[in-house]
PDB file of C-alpha atoms in Angstrom:
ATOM      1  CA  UNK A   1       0.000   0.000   0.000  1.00  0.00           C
ATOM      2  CA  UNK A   2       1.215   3.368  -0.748  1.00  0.00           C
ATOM      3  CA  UNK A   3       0.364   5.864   1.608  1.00  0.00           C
ATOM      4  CA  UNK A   4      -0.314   9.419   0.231  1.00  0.00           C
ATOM      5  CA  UNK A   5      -1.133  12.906   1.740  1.00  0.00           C
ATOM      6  CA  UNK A   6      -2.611  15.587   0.184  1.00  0.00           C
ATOM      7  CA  UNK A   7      -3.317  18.969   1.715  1.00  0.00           C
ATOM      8  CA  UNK A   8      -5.892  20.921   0.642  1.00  0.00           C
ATOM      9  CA  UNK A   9      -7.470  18.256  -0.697  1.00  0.00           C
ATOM     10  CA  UNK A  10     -11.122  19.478   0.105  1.00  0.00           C
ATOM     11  CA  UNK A  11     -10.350  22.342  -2.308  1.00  0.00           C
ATOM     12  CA  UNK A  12     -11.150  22.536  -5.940  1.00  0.00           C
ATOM     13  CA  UNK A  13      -7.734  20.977  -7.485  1.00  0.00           C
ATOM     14  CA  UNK A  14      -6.864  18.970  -4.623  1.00  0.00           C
ATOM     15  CA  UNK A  15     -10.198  17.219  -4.644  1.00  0.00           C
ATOM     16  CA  UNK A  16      -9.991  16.576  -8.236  1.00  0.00           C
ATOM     17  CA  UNK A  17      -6.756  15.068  -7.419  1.00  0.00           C
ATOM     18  CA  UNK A  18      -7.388  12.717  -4.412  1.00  0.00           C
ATOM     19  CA  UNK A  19     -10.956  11.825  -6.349  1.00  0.00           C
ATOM     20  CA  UNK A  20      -8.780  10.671  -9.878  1.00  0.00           C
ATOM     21  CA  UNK A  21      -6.057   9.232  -6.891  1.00  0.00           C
ATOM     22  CA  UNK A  22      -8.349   7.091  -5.000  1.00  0.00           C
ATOM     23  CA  UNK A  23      -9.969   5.119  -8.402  1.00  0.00           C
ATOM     24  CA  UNK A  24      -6.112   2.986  -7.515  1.00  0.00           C
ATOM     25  CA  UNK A  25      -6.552   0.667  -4.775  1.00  0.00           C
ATOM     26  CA  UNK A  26      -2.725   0.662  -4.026  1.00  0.00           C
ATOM     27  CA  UNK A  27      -3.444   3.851  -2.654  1.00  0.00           C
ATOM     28  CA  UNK A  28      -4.839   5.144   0.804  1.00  0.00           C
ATOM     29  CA  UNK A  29      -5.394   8.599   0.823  1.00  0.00           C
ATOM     30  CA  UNK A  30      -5.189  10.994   3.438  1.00  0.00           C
ATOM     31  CA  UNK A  31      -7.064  14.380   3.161  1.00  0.00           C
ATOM     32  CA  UNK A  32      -5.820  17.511   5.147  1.00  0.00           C
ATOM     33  CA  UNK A  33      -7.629  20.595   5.211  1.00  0.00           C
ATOM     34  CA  UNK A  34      -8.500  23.321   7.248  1.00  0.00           C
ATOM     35  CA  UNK A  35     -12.125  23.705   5.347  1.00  0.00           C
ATOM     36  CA  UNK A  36     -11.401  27.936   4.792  1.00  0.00           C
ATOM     37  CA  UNK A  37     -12.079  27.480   1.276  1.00  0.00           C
ATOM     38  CA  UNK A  38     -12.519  23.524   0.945  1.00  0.00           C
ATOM     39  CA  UNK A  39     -15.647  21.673   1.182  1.00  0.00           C
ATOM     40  CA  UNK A  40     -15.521  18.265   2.604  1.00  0.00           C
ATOM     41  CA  UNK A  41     -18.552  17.201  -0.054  1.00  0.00           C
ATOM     42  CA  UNK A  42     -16.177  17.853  -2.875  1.00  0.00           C
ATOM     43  CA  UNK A  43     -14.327  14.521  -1.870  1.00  0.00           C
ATOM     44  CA  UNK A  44     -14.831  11.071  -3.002  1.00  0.00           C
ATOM     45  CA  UNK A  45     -17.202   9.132  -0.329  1.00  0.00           C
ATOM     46  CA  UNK A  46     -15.054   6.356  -0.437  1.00  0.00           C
ATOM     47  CA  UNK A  47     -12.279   8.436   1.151  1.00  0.00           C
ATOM     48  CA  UNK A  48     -11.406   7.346   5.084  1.00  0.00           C
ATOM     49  CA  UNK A  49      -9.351   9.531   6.392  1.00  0.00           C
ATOM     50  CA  UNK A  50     -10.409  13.287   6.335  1.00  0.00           C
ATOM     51  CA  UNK A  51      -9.077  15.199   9.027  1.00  0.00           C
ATOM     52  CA  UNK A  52      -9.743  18.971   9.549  1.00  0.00           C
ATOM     53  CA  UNK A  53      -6.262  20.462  10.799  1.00  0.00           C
ATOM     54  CA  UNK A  54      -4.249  23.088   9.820  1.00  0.00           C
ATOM     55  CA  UNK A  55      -0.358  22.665   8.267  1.00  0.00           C
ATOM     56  CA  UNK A  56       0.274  25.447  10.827  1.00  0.00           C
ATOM     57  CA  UNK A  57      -0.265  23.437  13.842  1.00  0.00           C
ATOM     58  CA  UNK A  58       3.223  21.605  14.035  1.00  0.00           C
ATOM     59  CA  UNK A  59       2.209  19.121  16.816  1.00  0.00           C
ATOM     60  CA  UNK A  60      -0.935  17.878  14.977  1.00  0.00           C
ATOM     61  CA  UNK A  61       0.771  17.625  11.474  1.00  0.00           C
ATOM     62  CA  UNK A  62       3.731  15.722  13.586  1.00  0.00           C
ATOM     63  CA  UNK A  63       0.830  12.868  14.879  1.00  0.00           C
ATOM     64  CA  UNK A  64      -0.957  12.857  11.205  1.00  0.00           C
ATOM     65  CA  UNK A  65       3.294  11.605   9.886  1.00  0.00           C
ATOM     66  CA  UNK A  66       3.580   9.279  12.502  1.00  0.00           C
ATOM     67  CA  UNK A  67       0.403   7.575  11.791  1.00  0.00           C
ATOM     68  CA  UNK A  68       0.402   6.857   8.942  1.00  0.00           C
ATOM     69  CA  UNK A  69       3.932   6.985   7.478  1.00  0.00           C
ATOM     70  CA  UNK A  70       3.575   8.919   4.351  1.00  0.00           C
ATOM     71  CA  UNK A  71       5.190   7.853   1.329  1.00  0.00           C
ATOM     72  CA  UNK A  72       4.026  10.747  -0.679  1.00  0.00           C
ATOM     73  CA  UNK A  73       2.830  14.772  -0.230  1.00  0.00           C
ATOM     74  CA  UNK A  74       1.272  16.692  -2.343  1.00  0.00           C
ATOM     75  CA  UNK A  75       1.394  20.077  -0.541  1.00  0.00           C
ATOM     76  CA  UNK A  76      -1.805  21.730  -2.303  1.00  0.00           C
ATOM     77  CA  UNK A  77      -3.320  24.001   0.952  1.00  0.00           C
ATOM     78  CA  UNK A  78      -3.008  27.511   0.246  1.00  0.00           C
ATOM     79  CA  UNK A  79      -5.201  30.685   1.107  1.00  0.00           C
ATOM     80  CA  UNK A  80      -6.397  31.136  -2.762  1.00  0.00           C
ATOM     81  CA  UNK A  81      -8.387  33.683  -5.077  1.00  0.00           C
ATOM     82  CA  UNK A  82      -7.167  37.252  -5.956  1.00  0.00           C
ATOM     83  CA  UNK A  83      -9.587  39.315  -3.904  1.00  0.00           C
ATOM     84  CA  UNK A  84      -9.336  37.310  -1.111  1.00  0.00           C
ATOM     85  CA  UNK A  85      -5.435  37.109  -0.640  1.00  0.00           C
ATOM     86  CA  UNK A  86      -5.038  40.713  -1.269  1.00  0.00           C
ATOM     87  CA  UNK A  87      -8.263  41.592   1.485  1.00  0.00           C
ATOM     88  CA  UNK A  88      -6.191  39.147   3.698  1.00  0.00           C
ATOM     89  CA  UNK A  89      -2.571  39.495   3.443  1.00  0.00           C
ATOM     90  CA  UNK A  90      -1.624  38.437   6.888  1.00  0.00           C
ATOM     91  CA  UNK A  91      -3.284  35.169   6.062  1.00  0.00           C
ATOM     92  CA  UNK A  92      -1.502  34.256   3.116  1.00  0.00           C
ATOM     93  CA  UNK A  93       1.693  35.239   5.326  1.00  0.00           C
ATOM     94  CA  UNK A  94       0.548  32.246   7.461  1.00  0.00           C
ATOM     95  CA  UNK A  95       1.252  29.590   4.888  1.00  0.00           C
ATOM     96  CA  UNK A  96       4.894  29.955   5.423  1.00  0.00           C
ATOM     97  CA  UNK A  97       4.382  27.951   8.819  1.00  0.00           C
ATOM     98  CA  UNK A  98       2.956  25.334   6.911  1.00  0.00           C
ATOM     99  CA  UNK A  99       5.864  24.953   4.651  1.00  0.00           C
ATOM    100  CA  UNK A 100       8.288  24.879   7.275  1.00  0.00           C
ATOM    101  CA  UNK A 101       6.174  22.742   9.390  1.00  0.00           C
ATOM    102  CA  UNK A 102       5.388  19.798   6.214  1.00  0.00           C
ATOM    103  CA  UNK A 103       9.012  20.180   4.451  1.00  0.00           C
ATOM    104  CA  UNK A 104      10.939  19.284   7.589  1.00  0.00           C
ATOM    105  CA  UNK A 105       8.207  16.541   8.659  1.00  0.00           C
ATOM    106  CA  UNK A 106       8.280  15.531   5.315  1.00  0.00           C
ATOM    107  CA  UNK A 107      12.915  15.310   5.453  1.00  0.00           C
ATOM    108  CA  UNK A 108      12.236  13.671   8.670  1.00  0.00           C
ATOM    109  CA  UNK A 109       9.995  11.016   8.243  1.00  0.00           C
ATOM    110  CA  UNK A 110      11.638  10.238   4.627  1.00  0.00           C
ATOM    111  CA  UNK A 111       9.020  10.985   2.533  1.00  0.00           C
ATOM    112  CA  UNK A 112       9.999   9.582  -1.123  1.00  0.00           C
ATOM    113  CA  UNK A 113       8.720  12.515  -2.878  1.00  0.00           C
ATOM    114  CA  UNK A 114       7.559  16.145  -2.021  1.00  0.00           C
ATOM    115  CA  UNK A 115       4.824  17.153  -4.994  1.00  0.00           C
ATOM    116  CA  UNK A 116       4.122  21.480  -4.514  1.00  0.00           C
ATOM    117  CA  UNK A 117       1.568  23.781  -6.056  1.00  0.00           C
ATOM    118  CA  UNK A 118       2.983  26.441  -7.334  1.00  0.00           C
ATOM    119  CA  UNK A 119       1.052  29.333  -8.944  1.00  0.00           C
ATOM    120  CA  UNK A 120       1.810  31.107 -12.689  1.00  0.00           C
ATOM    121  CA  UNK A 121       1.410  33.819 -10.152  1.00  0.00           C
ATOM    122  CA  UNK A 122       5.453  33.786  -9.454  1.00  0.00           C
ATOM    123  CA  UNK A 123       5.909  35.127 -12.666  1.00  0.00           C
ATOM    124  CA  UNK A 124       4.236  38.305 -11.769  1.00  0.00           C
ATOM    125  CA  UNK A 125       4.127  40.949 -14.843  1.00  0.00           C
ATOM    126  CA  UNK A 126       5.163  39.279 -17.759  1.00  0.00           C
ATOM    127  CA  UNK A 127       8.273  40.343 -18.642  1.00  0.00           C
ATOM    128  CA  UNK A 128       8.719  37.102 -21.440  1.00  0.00           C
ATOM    129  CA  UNK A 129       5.971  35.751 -23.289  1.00  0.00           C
ATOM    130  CA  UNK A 130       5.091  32.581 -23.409  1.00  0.00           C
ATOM    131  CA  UNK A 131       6.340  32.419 -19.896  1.00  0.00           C
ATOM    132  CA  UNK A 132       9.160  29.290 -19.184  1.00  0.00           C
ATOM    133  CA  UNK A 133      10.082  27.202 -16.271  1.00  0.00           C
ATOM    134  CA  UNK A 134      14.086  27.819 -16.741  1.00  0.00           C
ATOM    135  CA  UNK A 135      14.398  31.161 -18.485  1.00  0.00           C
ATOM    136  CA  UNK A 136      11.370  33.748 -17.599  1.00  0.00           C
ATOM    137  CA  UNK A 137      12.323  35.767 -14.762  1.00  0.00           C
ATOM    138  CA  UNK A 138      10.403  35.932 -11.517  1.00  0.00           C
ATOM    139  CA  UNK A 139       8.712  38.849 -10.847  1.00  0.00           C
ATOM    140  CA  UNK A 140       6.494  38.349  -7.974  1.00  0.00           C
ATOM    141  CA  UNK A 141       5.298  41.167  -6.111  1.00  0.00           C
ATOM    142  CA  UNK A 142       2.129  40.595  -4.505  1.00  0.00           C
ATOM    143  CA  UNK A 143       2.434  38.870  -0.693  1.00  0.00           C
ATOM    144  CA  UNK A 144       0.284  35.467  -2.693  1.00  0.00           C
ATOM    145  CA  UNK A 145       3.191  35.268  -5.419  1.00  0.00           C
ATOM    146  CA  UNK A 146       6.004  35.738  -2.923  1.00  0.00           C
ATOM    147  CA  UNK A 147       4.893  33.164  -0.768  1.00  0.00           C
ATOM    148  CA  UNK A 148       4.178  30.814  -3.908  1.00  0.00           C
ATOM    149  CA  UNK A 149       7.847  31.763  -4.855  1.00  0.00           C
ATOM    150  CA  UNK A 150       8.941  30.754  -0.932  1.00  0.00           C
ATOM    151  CA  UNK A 151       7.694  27.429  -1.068  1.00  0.00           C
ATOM    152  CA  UNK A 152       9.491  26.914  -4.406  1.00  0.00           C
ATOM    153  CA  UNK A 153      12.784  28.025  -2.498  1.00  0.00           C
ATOM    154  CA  UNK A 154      12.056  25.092   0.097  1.00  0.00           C
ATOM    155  CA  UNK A 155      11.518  22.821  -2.356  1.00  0.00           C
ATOM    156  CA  UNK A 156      15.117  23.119  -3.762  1.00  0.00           C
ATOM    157  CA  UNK A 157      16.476  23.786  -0.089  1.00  0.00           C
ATOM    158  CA  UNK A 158      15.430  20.864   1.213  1.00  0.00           C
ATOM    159  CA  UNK A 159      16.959  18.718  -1.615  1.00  0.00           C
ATOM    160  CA  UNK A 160      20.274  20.294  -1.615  1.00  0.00           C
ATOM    161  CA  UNK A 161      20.387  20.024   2.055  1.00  0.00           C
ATOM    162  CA  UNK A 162      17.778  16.721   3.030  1.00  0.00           C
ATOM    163  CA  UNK A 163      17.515  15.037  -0.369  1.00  0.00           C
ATOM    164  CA  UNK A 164      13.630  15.327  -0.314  1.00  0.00           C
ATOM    165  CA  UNK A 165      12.895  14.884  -3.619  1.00  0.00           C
ATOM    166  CA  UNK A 166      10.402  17.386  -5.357  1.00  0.00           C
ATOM    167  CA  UNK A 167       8.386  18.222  -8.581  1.00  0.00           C
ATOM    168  CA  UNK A 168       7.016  21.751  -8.598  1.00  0.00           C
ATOM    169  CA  UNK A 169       3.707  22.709 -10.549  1.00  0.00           C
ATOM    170  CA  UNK A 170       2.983  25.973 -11.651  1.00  0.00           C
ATOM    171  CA  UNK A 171      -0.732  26.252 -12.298  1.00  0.00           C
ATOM    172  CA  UNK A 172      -1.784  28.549 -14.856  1.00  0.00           C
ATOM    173  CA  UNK A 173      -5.952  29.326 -14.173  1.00  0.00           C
ATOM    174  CA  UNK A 174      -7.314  25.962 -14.325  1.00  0.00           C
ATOM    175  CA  UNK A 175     -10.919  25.637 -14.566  1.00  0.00           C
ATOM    176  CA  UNK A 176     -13.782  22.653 -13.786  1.00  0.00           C
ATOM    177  CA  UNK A 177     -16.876  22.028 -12.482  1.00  0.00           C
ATOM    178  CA  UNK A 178     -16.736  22.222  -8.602  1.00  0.00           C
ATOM    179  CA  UNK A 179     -14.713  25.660  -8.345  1.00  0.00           C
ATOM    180  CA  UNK A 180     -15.358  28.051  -6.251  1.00  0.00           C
ATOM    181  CA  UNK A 181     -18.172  30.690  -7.724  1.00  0.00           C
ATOM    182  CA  UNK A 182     -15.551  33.632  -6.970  1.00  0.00           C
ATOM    183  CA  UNK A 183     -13.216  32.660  -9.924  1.00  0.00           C
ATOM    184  CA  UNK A 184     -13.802  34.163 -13.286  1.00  0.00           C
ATOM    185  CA  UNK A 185     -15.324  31.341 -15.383  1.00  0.00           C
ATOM    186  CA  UNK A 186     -17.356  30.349 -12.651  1.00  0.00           C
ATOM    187  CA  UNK A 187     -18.256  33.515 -11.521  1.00  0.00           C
ATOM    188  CA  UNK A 188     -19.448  34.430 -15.482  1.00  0.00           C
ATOM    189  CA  UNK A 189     -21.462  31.619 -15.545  1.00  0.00           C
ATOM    190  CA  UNK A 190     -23.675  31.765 -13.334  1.00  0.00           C
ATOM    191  CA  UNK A 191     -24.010  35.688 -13.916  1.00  0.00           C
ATOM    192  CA  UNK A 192     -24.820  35.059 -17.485  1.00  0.00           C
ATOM    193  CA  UNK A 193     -27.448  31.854 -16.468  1.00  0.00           C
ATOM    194  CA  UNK A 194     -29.077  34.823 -14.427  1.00  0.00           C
ATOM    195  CA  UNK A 195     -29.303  37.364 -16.988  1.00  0.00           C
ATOM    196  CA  UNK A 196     -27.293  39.709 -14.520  1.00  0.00           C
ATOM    197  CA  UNK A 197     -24.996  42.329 -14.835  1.00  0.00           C
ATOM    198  CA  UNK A 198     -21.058  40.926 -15.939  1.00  0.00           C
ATOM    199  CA  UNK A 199     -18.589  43.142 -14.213  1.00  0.00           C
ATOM    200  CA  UNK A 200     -15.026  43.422 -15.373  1.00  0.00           C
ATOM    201  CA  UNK A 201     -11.958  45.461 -14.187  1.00  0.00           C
ATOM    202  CA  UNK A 202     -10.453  47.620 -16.364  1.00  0.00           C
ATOM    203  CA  UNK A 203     -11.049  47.428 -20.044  1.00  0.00           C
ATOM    204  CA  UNK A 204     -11.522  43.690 -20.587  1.00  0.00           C
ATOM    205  CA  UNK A 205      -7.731  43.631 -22.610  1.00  0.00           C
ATOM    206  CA  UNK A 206      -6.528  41.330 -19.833  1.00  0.00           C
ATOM    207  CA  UNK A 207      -5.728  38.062 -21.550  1.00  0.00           C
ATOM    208  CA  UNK A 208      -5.418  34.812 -19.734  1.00  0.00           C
ATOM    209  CA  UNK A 209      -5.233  30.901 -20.620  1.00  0.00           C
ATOM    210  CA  UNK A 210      -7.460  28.494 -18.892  1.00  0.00           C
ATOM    211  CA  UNK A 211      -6.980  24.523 -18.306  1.00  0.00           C
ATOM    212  CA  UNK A 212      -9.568  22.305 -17.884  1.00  0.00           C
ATOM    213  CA  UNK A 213      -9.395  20.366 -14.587  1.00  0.00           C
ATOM    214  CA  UNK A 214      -8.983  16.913 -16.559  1.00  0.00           C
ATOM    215  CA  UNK A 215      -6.121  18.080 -18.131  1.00  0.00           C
ATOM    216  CA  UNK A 216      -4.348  19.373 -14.899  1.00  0.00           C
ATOM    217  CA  UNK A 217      -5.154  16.084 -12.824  1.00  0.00           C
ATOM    218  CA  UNK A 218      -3.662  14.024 -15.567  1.00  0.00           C
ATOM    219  CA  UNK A 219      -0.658  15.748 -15.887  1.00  0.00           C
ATOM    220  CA  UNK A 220      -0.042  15.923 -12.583  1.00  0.00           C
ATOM    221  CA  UNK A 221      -0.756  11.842 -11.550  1.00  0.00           C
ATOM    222  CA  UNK A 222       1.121  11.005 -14.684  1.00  0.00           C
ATOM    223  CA  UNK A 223       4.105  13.051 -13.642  1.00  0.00           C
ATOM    224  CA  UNK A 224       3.934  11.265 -10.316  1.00  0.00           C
ATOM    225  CA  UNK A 225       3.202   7.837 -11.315  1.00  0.00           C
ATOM    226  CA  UNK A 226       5.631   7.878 -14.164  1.00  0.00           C
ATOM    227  CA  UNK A 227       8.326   9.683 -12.217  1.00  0.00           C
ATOM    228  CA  UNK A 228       8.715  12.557 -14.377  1.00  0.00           C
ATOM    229  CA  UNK A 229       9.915  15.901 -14.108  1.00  0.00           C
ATOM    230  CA  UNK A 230      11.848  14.924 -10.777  1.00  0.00           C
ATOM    231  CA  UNK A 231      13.143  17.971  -9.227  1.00  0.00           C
ATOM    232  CA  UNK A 232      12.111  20.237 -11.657  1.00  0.00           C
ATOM    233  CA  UNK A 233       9.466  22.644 -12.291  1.00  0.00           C
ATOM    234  CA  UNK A 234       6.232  22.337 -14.572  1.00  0.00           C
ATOM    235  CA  UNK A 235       4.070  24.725 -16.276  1.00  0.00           C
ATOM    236  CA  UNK A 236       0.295  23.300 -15.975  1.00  0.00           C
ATOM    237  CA  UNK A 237      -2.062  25.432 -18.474  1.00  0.00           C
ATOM    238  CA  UNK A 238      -3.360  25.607 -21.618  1.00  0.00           C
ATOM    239  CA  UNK A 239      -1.080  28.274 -24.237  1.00  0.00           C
ATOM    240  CA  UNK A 240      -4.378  29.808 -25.983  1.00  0.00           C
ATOM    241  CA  UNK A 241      -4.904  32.930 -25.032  1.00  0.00           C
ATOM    242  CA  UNK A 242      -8.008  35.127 -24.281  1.00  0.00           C
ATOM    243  CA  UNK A 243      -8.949  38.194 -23.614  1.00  0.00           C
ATOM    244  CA  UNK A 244     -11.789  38.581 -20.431  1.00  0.00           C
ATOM    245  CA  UNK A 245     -13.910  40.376 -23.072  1.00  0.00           C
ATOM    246  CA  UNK A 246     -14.127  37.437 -24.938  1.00  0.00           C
ATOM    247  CA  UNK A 247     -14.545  35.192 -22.531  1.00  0.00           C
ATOM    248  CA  UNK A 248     -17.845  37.363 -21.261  1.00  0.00           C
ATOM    249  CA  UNK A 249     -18.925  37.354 -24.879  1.00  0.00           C
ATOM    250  CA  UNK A 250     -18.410  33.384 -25.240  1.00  0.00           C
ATOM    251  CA  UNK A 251     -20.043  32.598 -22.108  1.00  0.00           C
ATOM    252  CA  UNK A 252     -22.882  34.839 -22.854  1.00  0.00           C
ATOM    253  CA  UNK A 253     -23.437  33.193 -26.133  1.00  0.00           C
ATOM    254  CA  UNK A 254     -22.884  29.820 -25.390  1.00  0.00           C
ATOM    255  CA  UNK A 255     -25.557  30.118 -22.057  1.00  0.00           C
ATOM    256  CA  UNK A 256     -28.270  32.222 -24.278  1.00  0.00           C
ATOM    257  CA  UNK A 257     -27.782  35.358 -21.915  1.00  0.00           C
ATOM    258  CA  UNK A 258     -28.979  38.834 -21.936  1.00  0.00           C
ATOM    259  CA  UNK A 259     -26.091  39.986 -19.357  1.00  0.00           C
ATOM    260  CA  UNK A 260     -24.728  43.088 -20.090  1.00  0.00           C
ATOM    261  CA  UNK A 261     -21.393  43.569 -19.384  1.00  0.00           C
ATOM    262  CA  UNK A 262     -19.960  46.592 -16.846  1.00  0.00           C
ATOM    263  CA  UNK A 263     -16.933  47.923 -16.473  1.00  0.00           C
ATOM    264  CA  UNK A 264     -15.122  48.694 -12.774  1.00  0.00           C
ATOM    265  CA  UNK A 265     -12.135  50.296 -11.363  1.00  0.00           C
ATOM    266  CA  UNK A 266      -9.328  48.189 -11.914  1.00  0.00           C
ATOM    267  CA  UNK A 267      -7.926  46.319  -9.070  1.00  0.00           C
ATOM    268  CA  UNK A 268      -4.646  48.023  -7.819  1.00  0.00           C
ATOM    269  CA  UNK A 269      -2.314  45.138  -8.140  1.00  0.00           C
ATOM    270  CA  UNK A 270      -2.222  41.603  -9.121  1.00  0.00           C
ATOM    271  CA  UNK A 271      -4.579  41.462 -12.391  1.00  0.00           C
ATOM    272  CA  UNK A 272      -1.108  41.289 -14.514  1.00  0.00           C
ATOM    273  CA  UNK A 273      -1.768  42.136 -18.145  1.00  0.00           C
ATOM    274  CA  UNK A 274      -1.056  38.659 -19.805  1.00  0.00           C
ATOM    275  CA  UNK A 275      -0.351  35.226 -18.445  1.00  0.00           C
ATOM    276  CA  UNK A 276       0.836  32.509 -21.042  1.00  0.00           C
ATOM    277  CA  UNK A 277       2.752  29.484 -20.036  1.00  0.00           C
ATOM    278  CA  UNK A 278       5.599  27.764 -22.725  1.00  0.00           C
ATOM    279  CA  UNK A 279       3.537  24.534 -22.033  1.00  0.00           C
ATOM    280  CA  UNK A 280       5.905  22.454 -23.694  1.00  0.00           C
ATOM    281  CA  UNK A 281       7.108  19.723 -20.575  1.00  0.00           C
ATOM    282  CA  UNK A 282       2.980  19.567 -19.947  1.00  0.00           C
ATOM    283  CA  UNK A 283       1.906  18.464 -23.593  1.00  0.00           C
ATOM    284  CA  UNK A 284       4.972  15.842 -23.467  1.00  0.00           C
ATOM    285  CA  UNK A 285       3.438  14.677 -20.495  1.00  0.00           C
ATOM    286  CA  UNK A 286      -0.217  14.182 -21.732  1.00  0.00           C
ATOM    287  CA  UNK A 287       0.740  13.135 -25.415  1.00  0.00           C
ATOM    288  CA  UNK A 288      -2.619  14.411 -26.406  1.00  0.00           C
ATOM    289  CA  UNK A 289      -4.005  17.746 -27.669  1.00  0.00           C
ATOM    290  CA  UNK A 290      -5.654  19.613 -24.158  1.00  0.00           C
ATOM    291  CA  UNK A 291      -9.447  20.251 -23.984  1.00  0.00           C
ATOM    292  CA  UNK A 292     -10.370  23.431 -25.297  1.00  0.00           C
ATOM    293  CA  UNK A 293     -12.507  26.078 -23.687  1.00  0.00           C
ATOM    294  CA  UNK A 294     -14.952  26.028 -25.674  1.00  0.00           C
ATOM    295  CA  UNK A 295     -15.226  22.128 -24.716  1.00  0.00           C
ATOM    296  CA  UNK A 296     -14.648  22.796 -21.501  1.00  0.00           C
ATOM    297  CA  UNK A 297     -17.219  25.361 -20.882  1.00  0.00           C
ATOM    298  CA  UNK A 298     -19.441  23.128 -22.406  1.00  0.00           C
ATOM    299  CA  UNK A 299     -18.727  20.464 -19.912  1.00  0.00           C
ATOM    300  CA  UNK A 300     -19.493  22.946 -16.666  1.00  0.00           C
ATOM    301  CA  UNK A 301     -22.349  24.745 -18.433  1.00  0.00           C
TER     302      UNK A 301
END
């Protein structure tokens, strides 16, 4: 048996991930979150070990190890969504406890493997375009990125000093049926179902990629599974771009809406101009073409 943890694994990707996981009967899960943004009905029924804790509580996390002797962590809690990090600073602040709390558990109780979710966020302005692992430089700014860029820094620490082997994911907006109605698709979708008002910062030129949830899981358990991409970083996203007035205008059409669209103030940081990943590790790794959004929005909607 192969005994894997996953934090944050009530929340939107890490749900999707312990839900694909658990479908292997080699492999008993363990699901720790501290329900903020998770929901305990987003995971798999079949599931047996849920526990509500927080990464930040050292002496908890320390009994959860012992227990059950973790072969594998994927470190997936995080304080997520761009209003709500930049309302709550202090909180995303917090998740550097966590990271020193699960890396040196982790080193200590010789995990094989140390699996972290990054964020495209790093990256901060684009600078380069499409946006690599090894040559785009970071430019995080924002207390969210920096953190996201932190944890990245203990992943390589803790090799070079502990030998914890790691594979770092930067996800680029990935999109599905179960997130949270405070992201963008999700958030235009259900607008437009309600005929209500669509409300976009700025101008609508912002132009973003979005992955659909399939494609990110599979990447992901394929990188693990097939041991790829071993201390190294990943881009996980689609490389077709789109501009948020488009995406209005698609979801609009594609739901039979008479939402009007409204422009607000832009926010004062963090809605960079572009993001587009250089996608080129995360298409080996699928050897398939991804889902489109148009297919994908037709999945959710």
């Amino acid at each position: 048996m192969v005994n894997i943890l996953v934090t944050g694994g009530a929340g939107f990707i890490g749900s999707s991930l312990v839900n694909q996981l658990i479908k292997n009967k080699h492999y008993k899960i363990v699901v720790l979150d501290n329900l903020v943004t998770g929901k305990i009905k987003n995971v798999d029924k079949n599931i047996n070990y849920i526990i509500k804790k927080d990464v930040n509580n050292y002496y908890e996390l320390k009994n959860i190890f012992i227990k059950h002797k973790f072969d594998y962590v994927f470190h997936f809690a995080a304080l997520v969504g761009v209003k709500r990090t930049q309302l709550y600073p202090l909180e995303v602040l917090n998740d550097i406890k966590g990271f020193q709390n699960i890396f040196e558990l982790s080193s200590n109780y010789n995990v094989k493997r140390f699996f972290y979710s990054s964020s495209s966020e790093v990256y901060g302005e684009p600078v380069i375009i499409p946006q690599n692992e090894e040559t785009t430089p970071l430019n995080s700014r924002i207390p969210y990125a920096i953190v996201k860029n932190l944890g990245e820094s203990f992943c390589k620490t803790y090799f070079k000093e502990k030998k914890l082997k790691y594979t770092i994911f930067r996800f680029f907006n990935t999109y599905g049926k179960i997130q949270s109605k405070d992201f963008v698709i999700s958030k235009f979708i259900q607008l437009a179902k309600q005929n209500k008002t669509i409300k976009i910062y700025g101008n609508g030129s912002q132009r973003r990629t979005f992955c659909y949830i399939d494609d990110t899981i599979e990447a992901v358990i394929n990188c693990f599974e097939k041991n790829m991409h071993i201390n190294d970083v990943v881009n996980i996203g689609n490389d077709v771009e789109i501009s948020m007035n488009q995406l209005a205008k698609i979801i609009m059409k594609k739901t039979n809406s008479k939402s009007k669209i409204k422009y607000i103030k832009p926010l004062k940081e963090g809605d960079m101009k572009r993001r587009k990943p250089d996608n080129t590790k995360m298409k080996k790794i699928l050897k398939r073409n991804l889902i489109s959004l148009s297919k994908g929005l037709d999945k959710i909607i």
